[in-house]
Short mmCIF file of N, CA, C and O in Angstrom, two decimals:
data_model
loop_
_atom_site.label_atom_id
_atom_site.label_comp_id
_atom_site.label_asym_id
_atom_site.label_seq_id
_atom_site.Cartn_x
_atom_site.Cartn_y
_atom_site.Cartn_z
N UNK A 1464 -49.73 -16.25 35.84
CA UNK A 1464 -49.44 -15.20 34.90
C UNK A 1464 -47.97 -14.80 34.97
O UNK A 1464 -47.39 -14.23 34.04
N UNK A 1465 -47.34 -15.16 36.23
CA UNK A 1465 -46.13 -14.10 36.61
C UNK A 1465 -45.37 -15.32 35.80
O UNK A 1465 -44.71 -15.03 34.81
N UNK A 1466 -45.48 -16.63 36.23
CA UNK A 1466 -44.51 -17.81 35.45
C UNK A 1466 -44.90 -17.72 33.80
O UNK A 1466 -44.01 -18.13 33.06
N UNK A 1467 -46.19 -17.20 33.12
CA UNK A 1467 -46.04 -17.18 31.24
C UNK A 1467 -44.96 -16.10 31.51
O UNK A 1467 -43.88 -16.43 31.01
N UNK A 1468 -44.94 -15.00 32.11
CA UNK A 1468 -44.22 -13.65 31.34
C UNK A 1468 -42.78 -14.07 31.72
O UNK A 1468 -41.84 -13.66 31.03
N UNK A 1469 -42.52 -15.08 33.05
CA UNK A 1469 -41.13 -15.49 32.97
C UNK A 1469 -40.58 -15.88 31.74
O UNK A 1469 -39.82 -15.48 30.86
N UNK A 1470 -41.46 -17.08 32.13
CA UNK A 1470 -40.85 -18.13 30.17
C UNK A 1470 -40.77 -17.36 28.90
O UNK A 1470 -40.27 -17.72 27.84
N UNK A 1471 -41.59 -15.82 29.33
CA UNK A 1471 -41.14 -15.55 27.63
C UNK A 1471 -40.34 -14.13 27.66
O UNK A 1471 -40.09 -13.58 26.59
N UNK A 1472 -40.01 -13.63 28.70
CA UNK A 1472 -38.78 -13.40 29.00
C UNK A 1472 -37.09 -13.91 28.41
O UNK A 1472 -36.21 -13.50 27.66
N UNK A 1473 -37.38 -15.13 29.37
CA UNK A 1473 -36.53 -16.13 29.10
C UNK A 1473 -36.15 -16.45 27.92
O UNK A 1473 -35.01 -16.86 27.72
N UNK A 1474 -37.15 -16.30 26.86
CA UNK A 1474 -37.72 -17.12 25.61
C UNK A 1474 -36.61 -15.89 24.58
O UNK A 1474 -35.63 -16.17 23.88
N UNK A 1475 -37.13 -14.77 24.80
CA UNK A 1475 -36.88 -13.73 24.20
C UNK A 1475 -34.94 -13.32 24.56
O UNK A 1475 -34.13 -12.90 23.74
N UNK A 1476 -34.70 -13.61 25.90
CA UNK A 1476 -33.44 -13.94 26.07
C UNK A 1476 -32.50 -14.96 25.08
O UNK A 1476 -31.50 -14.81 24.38
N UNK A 1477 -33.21 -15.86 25.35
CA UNK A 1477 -32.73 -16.89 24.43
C UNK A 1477 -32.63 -16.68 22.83
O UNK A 1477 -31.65 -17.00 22.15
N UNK A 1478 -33.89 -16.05 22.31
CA UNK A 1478 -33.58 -16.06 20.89
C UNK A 1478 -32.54 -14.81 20.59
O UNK A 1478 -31.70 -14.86 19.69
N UNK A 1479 -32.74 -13.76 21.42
CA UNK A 1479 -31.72 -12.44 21.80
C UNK A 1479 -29.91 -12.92 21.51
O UNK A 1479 -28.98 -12.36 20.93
N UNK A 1480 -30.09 -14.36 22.31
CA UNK A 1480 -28.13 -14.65 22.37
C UNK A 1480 -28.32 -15.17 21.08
O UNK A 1480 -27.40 -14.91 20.30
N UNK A 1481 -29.38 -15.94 20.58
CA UNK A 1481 -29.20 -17.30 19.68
C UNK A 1481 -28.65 -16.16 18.21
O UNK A 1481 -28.03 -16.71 17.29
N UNK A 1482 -28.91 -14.69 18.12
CA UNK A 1482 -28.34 -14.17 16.84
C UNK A 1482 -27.77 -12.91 17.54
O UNK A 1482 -28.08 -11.86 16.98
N UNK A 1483 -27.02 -12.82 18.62
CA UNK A 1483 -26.31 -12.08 18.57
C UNK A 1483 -24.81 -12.42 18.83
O UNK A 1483 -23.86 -11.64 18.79
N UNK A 1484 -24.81 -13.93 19.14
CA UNK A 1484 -22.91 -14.47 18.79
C UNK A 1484 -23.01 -15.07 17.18
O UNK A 1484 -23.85 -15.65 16.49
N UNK A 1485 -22.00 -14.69 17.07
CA UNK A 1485 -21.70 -14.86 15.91
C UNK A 1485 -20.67 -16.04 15.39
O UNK A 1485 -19.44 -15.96 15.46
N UNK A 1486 -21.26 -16.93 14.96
CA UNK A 1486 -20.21 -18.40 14.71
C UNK A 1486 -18.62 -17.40 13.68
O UNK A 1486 -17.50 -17.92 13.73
N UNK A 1487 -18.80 -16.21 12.98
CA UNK A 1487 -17.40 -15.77 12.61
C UNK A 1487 -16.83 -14.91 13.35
O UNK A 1487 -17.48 -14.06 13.95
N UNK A 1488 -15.26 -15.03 13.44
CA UNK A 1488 -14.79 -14.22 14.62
C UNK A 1488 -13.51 -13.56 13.51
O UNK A 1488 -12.68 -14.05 12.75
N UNK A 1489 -13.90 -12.20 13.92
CA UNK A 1489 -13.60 -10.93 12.90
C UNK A 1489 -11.98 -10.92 12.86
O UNK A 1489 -11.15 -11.26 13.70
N UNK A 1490 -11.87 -10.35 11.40
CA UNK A 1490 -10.10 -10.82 11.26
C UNK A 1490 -9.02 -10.31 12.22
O UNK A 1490 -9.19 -9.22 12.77
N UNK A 1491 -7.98 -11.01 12.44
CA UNK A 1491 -7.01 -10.28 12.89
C UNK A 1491 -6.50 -8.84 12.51
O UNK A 1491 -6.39 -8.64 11.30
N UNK A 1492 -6.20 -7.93 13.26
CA UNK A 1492 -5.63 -6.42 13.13
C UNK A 1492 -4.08 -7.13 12.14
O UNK A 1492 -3.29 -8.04 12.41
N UNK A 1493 -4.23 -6.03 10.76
CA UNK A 1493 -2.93 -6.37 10.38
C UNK A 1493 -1.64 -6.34 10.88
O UNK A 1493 -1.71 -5.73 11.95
N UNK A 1494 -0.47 -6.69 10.65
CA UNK A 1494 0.20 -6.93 11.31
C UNK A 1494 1.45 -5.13 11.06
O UNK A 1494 1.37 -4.35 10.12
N UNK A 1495 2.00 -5.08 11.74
CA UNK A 1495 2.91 -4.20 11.38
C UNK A 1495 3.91 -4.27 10.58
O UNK A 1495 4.70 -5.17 10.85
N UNK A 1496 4.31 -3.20 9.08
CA UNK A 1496 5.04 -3.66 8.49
C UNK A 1496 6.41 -3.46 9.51
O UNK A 1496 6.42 -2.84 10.57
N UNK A 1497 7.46 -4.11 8.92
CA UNK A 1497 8.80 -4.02 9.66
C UNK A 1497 9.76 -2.46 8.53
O UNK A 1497 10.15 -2.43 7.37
N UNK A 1498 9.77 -1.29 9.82
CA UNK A 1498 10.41 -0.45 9.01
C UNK A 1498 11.47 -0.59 7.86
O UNK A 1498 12.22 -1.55 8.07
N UNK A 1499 11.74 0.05 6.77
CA UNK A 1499 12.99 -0.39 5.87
C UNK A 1499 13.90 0.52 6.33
O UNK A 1499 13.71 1.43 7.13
N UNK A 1500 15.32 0.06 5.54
CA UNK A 1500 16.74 0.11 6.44
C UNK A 1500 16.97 1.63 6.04
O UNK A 1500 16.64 1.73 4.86
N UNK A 1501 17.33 2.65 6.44
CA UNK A 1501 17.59 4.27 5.64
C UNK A 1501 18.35 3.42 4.66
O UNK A 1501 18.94 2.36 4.89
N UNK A 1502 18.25 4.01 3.63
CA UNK A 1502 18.61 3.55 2.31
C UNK A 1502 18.74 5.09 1.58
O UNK A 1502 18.38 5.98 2.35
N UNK A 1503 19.23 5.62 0.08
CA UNK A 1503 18.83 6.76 -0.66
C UNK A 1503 17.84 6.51 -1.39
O UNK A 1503 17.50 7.34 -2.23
N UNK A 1504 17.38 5.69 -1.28
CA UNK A 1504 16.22 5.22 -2.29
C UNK A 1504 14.71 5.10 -1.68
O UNK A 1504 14.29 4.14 -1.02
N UNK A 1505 14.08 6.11 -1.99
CA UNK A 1505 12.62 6.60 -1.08
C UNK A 1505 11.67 6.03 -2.33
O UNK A 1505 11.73 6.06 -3.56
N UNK A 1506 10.78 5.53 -1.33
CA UNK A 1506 9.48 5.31 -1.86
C UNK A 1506 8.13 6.15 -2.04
O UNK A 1506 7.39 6.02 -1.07
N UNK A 1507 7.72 6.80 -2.83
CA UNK A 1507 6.47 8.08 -2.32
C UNK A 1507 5.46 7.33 -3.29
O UNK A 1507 5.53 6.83 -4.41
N UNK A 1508 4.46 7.52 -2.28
CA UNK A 1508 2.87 7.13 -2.33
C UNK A 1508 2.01 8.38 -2.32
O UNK A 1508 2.29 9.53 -1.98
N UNK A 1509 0.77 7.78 -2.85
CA UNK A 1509 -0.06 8.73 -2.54
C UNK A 1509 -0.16 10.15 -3.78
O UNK A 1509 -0.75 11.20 -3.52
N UNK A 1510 0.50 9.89 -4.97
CA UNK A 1510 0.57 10.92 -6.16
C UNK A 1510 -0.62 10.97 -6.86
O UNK A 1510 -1.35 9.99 -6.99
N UNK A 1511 -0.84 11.95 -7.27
CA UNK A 1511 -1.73 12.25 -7.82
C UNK A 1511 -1.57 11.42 -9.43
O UNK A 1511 -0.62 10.66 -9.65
N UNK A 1512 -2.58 11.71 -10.42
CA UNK A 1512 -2.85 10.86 -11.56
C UNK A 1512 -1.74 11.78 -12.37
O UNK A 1512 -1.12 11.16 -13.24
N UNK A 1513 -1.50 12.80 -12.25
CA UNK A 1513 -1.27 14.13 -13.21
C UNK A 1513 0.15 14.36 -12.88
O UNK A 1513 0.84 15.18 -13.49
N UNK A 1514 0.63 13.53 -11.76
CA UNK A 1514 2.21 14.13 -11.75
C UNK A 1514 3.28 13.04 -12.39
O UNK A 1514 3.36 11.81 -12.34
N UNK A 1515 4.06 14.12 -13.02
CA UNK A 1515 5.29 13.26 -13.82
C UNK A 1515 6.81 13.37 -13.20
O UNK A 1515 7.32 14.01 -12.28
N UNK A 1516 7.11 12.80 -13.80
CA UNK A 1516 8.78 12.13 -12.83
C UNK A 1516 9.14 13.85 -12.77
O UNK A 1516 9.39 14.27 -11.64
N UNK A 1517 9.16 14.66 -13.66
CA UNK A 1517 9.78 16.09 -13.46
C UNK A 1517 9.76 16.75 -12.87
O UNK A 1517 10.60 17.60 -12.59
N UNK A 1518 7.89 16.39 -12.15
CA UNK A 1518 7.42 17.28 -11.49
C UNK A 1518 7.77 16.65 -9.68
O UNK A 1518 7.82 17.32 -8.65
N UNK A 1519 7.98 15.07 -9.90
CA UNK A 1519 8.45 14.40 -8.54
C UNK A 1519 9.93 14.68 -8.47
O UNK A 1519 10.45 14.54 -7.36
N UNK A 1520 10.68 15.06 -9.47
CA UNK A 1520 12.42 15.68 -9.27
C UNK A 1520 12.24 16.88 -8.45
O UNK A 1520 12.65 16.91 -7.30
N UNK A 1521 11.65 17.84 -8.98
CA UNK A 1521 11.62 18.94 -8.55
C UNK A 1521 10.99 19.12 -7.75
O UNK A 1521 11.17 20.24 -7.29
N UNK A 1522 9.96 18.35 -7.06
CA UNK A 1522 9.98 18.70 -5.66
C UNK A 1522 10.87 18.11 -4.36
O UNK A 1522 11.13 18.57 -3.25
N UNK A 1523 11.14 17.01 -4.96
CA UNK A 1523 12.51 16.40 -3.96
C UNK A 1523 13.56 17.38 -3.42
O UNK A 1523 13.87 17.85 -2.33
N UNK A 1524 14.22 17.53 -5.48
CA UNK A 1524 15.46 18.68 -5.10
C UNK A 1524 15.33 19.62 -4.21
O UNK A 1524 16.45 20.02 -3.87
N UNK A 1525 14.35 20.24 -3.61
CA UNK A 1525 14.63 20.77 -2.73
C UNK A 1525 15.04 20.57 -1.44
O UNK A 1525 15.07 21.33 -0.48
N UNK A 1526 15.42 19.24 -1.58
CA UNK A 1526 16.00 18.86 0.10
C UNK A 1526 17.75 17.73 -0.47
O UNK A 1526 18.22 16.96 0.37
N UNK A 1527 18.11 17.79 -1.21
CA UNK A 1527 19.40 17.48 -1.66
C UNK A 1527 19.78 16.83 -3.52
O UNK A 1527 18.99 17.14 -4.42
N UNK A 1528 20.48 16.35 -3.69
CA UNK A 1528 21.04 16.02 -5.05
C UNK A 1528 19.99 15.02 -5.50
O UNK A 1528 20.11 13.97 -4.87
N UNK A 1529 18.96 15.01 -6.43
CA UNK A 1529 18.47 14.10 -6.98
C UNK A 1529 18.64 13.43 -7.99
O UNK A 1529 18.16 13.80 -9.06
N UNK A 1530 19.49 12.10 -7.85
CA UNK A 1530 20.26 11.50 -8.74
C UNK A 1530 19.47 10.75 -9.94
O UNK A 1530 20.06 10.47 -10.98
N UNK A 1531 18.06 10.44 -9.71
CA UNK A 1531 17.18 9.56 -9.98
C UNK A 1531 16.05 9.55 -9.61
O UNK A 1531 15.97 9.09 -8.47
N UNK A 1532 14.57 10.03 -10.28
CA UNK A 1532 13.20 10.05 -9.95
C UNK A 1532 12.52 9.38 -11.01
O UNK A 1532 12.91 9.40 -12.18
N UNK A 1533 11.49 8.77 -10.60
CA UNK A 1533 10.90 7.57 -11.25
C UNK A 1533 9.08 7.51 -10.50
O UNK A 1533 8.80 6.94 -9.45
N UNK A 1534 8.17 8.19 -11.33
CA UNK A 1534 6.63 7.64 -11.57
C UNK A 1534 6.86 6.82 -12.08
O UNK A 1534 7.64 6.67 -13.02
N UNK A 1535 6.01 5.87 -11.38
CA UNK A 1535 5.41 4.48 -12.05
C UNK A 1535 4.41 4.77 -12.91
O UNK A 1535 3.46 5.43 -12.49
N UNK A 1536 4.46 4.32 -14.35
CA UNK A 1536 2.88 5.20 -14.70
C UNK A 1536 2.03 3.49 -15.53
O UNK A 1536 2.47 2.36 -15.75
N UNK A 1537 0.93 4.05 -15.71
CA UNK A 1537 0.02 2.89 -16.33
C UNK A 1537 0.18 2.54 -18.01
O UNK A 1537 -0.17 3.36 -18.87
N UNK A 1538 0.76 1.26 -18.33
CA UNK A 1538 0.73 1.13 -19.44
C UNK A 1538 -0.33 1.64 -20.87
O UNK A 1538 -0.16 1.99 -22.04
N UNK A 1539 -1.26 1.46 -20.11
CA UNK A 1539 -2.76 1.72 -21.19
C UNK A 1539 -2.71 3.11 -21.14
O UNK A 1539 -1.96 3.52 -22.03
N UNK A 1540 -3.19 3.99 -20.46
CA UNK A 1540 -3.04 5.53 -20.00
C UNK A 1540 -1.94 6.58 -19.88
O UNK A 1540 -2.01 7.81 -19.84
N UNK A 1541 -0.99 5.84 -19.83
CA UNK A 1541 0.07 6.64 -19.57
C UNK A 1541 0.40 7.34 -18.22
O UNK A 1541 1.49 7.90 -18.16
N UNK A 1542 -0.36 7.38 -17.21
CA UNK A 1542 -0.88 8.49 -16.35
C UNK A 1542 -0.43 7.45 -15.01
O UNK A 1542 -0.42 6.22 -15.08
N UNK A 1543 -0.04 8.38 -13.66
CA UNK A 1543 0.79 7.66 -12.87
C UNK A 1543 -0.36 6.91 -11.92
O UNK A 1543 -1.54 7.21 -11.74
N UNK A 1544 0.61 5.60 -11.26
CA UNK A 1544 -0.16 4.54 -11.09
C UNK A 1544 -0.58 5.17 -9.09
O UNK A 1544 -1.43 4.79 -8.29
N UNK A 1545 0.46 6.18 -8.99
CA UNK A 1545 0.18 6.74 -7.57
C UNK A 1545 1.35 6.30 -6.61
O UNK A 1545 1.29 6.25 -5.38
N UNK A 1546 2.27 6.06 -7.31
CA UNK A 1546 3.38 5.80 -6.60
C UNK A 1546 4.66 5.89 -7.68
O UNK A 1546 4.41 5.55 -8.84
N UNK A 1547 6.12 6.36 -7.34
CA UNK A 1547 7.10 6.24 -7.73
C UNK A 1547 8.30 6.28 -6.67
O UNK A 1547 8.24 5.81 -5.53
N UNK A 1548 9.45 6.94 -7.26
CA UNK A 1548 10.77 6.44 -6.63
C UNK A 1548 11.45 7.68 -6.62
O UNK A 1548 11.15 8.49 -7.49
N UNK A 1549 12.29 7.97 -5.79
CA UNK A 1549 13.64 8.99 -5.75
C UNK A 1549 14.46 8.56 -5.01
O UNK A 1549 14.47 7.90 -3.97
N UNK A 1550 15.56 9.28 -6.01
CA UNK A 1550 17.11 7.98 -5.87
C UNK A 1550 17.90 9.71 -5.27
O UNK A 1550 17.93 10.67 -6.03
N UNK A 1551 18.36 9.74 -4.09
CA UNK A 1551 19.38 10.94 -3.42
C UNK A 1551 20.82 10.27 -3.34
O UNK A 1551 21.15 9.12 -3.04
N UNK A 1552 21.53 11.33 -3.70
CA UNK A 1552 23.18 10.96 -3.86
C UNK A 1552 23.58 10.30 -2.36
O UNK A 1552 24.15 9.21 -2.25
N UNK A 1553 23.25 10.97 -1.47
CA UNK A 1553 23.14 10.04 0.08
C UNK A 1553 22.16 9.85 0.98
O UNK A 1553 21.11 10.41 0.66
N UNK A 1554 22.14 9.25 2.01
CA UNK A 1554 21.54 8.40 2.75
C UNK A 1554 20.88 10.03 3.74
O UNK A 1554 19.67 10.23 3.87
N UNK A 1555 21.54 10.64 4.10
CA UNK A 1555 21.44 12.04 4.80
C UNK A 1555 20.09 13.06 4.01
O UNK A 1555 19.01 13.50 4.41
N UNK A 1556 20.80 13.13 2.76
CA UNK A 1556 20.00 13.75 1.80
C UNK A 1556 18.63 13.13 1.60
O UNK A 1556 17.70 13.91 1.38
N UNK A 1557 18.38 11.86 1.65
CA UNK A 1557 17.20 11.14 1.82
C UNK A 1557 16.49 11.19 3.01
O UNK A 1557 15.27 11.11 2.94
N UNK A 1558 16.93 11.27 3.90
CA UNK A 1558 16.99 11.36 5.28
C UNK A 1558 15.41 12.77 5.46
O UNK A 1558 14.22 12.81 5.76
N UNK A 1559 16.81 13.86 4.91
CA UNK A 1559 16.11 15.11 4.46
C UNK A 1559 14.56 15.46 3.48
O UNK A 1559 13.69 16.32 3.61
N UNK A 1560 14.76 14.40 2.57
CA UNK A 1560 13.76 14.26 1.88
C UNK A 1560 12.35 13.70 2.62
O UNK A 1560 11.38 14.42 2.85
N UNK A 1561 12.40 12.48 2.89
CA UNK A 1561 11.66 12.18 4.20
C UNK A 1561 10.66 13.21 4.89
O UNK A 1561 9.44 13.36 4.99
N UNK A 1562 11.88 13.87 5.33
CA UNK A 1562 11.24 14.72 6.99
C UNK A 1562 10.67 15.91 5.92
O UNK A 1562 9.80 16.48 6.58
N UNK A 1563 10.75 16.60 4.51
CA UNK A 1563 10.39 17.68 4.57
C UNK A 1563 9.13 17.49 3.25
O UNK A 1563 8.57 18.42 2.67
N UNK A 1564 8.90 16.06 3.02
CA UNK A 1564 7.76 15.72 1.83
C UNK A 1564 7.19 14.82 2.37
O UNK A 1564 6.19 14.36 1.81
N UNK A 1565 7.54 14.40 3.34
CA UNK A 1565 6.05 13.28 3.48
C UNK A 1565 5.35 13.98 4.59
O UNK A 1565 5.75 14.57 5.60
N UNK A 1566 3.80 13.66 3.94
CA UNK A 1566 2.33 14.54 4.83
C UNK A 1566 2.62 15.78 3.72
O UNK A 1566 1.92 16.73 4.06
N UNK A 1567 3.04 15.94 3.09
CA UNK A 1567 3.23 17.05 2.57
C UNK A 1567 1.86 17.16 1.17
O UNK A 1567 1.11 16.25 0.81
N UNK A 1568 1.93 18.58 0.66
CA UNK A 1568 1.17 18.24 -0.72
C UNK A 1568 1.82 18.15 -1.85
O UNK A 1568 2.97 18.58 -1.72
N UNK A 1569 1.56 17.71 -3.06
CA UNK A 1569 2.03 17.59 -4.52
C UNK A 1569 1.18 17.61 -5.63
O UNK A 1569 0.75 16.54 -6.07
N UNK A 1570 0.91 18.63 -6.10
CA UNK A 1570 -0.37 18.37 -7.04
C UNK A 1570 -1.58 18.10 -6.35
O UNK A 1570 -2.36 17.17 -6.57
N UNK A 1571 -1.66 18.88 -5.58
CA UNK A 1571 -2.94 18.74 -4.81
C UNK A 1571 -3.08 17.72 -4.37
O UNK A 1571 -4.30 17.56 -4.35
N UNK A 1572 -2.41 16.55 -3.83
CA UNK A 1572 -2.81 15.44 -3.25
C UNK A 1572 -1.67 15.32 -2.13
O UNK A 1572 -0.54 15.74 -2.39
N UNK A 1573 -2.05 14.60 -0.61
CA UNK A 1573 -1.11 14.82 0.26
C UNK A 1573 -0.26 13.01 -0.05
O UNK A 1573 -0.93 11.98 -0.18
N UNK A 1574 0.99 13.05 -0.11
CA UNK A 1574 1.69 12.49 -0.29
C UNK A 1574 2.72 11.41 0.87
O UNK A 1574 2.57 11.52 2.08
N UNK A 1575 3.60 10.54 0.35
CA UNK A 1575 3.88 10.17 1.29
C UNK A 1575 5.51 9.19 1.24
O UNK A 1575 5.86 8.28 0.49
N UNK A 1576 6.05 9.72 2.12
CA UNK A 1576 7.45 9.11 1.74
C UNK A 1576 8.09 8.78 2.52
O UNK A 1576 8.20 9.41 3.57
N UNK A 1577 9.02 7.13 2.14
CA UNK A 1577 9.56 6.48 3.51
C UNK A 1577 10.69 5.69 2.40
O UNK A 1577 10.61 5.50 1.18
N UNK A 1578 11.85 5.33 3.49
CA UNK A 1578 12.40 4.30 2.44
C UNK A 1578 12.21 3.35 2.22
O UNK A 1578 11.58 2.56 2.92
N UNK A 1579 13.03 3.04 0.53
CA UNK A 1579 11.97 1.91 -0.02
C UNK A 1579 13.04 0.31 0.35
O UNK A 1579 14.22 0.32 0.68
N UNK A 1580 12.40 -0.56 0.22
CA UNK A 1580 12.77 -1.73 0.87
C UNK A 1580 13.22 -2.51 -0.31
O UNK A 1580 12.86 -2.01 -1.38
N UNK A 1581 13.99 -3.69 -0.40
CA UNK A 1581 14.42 -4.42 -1.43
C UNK A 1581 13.20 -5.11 -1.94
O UNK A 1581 12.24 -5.00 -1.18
N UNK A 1582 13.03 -5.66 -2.80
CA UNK A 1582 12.21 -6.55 -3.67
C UNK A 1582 12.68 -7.66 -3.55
O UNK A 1582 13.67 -8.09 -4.13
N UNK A 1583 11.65 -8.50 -2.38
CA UNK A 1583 11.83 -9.87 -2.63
C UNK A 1583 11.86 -10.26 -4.21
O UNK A 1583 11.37 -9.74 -5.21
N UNK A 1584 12.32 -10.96 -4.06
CA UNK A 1584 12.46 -12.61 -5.62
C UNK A 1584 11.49 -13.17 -5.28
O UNK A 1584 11.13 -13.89 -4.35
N UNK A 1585 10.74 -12.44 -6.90
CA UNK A 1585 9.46 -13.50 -6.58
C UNK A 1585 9.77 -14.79 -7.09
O UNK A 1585 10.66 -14.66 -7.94
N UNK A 1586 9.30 -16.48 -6.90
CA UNK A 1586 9.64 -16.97 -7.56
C UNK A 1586 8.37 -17.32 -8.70
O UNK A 1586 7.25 -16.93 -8.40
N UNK A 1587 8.55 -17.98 -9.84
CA UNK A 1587 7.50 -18.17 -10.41
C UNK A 1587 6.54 -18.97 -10.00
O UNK A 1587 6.94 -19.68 -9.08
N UNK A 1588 5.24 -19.18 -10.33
CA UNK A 1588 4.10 -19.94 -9.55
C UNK A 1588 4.15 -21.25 -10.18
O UNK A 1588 3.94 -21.38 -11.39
N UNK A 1589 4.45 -22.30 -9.34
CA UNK A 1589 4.43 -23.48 -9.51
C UNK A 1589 3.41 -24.45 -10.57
O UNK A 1589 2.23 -24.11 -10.53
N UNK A 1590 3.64 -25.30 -11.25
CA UNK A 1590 2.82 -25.75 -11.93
C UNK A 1590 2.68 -27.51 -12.17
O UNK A 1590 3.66 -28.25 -12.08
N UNK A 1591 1.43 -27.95 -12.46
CA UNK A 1591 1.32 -29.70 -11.92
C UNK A 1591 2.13 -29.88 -13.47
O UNK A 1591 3.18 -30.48 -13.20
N UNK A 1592 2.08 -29.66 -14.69
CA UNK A 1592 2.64 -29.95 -15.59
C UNK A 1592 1.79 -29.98 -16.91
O UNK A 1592 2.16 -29.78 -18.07
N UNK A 1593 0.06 -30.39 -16.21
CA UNK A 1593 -1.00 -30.70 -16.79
C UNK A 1593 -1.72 -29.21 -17.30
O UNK A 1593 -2.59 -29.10 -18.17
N UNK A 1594 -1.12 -28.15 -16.53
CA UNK A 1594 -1.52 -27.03 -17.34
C UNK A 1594 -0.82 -26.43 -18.82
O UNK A 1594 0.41 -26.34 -18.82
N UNK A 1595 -1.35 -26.14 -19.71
CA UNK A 1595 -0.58 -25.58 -20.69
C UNK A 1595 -0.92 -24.22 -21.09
O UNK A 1595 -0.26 -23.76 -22.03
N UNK A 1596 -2.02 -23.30 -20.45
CA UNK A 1596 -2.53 -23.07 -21.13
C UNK A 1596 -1.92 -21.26 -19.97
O UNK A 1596 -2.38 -20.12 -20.12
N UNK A 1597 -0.90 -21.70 -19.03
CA UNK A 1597 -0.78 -20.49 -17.97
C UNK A 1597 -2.12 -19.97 -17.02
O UNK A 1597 -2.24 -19.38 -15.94
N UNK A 1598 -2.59 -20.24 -17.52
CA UNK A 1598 -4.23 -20.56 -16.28
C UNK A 1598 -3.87 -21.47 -15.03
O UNK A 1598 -3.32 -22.57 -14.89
N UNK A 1599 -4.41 -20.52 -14.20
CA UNK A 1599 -4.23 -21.85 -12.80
C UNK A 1599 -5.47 -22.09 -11.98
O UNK A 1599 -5.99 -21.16 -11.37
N UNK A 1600 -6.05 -23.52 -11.93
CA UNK A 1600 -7.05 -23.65 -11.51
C UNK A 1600 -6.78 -23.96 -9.78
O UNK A 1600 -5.79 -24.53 -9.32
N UNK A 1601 -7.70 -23.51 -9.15
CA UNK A 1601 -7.83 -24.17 -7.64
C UNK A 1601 -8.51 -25.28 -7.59
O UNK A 1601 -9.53 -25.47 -8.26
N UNK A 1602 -7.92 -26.26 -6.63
CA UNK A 1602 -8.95 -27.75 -6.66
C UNK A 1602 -9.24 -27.48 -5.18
O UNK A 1602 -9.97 -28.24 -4.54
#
């Protein structure tokens, strides 16, 4: 009796590992972006649908000269895509901007601002020749 309840012990061990490793092994932790260079040119995330470049000037200006503010907004809607731009006369003044709006709120949504980084060149997506149609199939 004592050797059945071994074997199915055993048994129950066995089918226990047979679905608890898992043949997929879970993705890598993303990687860290690489900070961008202080620049005057801030990037803010995190906007609400309802705020417009006027309303992203005027809350900047309060931390130096805002030369340039820019919502991104949605072609079809009009309405912002949740991110835009502010352009400060200097690097200091941006600096400032930074430390006193990001975590911060804007239209009821908490926001977020860092400087913004250059835009790689994208290049265009390669093609066999056999496409005409701008569709790209995977083989």
């Amino acid at each position: 009796m004592a050797a059945v309840a071994a074997r199915a012990g055993a048994a129950r061990a066995g089918f226990r590992r047979m679905f608890s490793v898992s043949a997929f092994a879970p993705p890598p932790p993303p990687a860290a972006r690489p900070a961008a260079e202080p620049c005057n040119n801030l990037f803010v995330s995190g906007l609400n649908k309802r705020t417009t470049t006027d309303g992203l000037r005027e809350a900047f200006s309060k931390f130096g000269h805002v030369t340039e503010a820019r919502v991104i907004t949605d072609r079809i809607s009009g309405y912002s895509r949740g991110f835009g731009f502010v352009k400060y006369a200097t690097v200091e003044e941006a600096g400032e901007g930074i430390k006193g709006m990001d975590g911060k709120f804007l239209d009821g949504w908490v926001i977020f601002a860092e400087y913004a980084k250059e835009r790689q060149a994208q290049q265009p997506p390669q093609s066999s020749g056999t496409q005409s149609s701008g569709y790209q199939y995977s083989r």
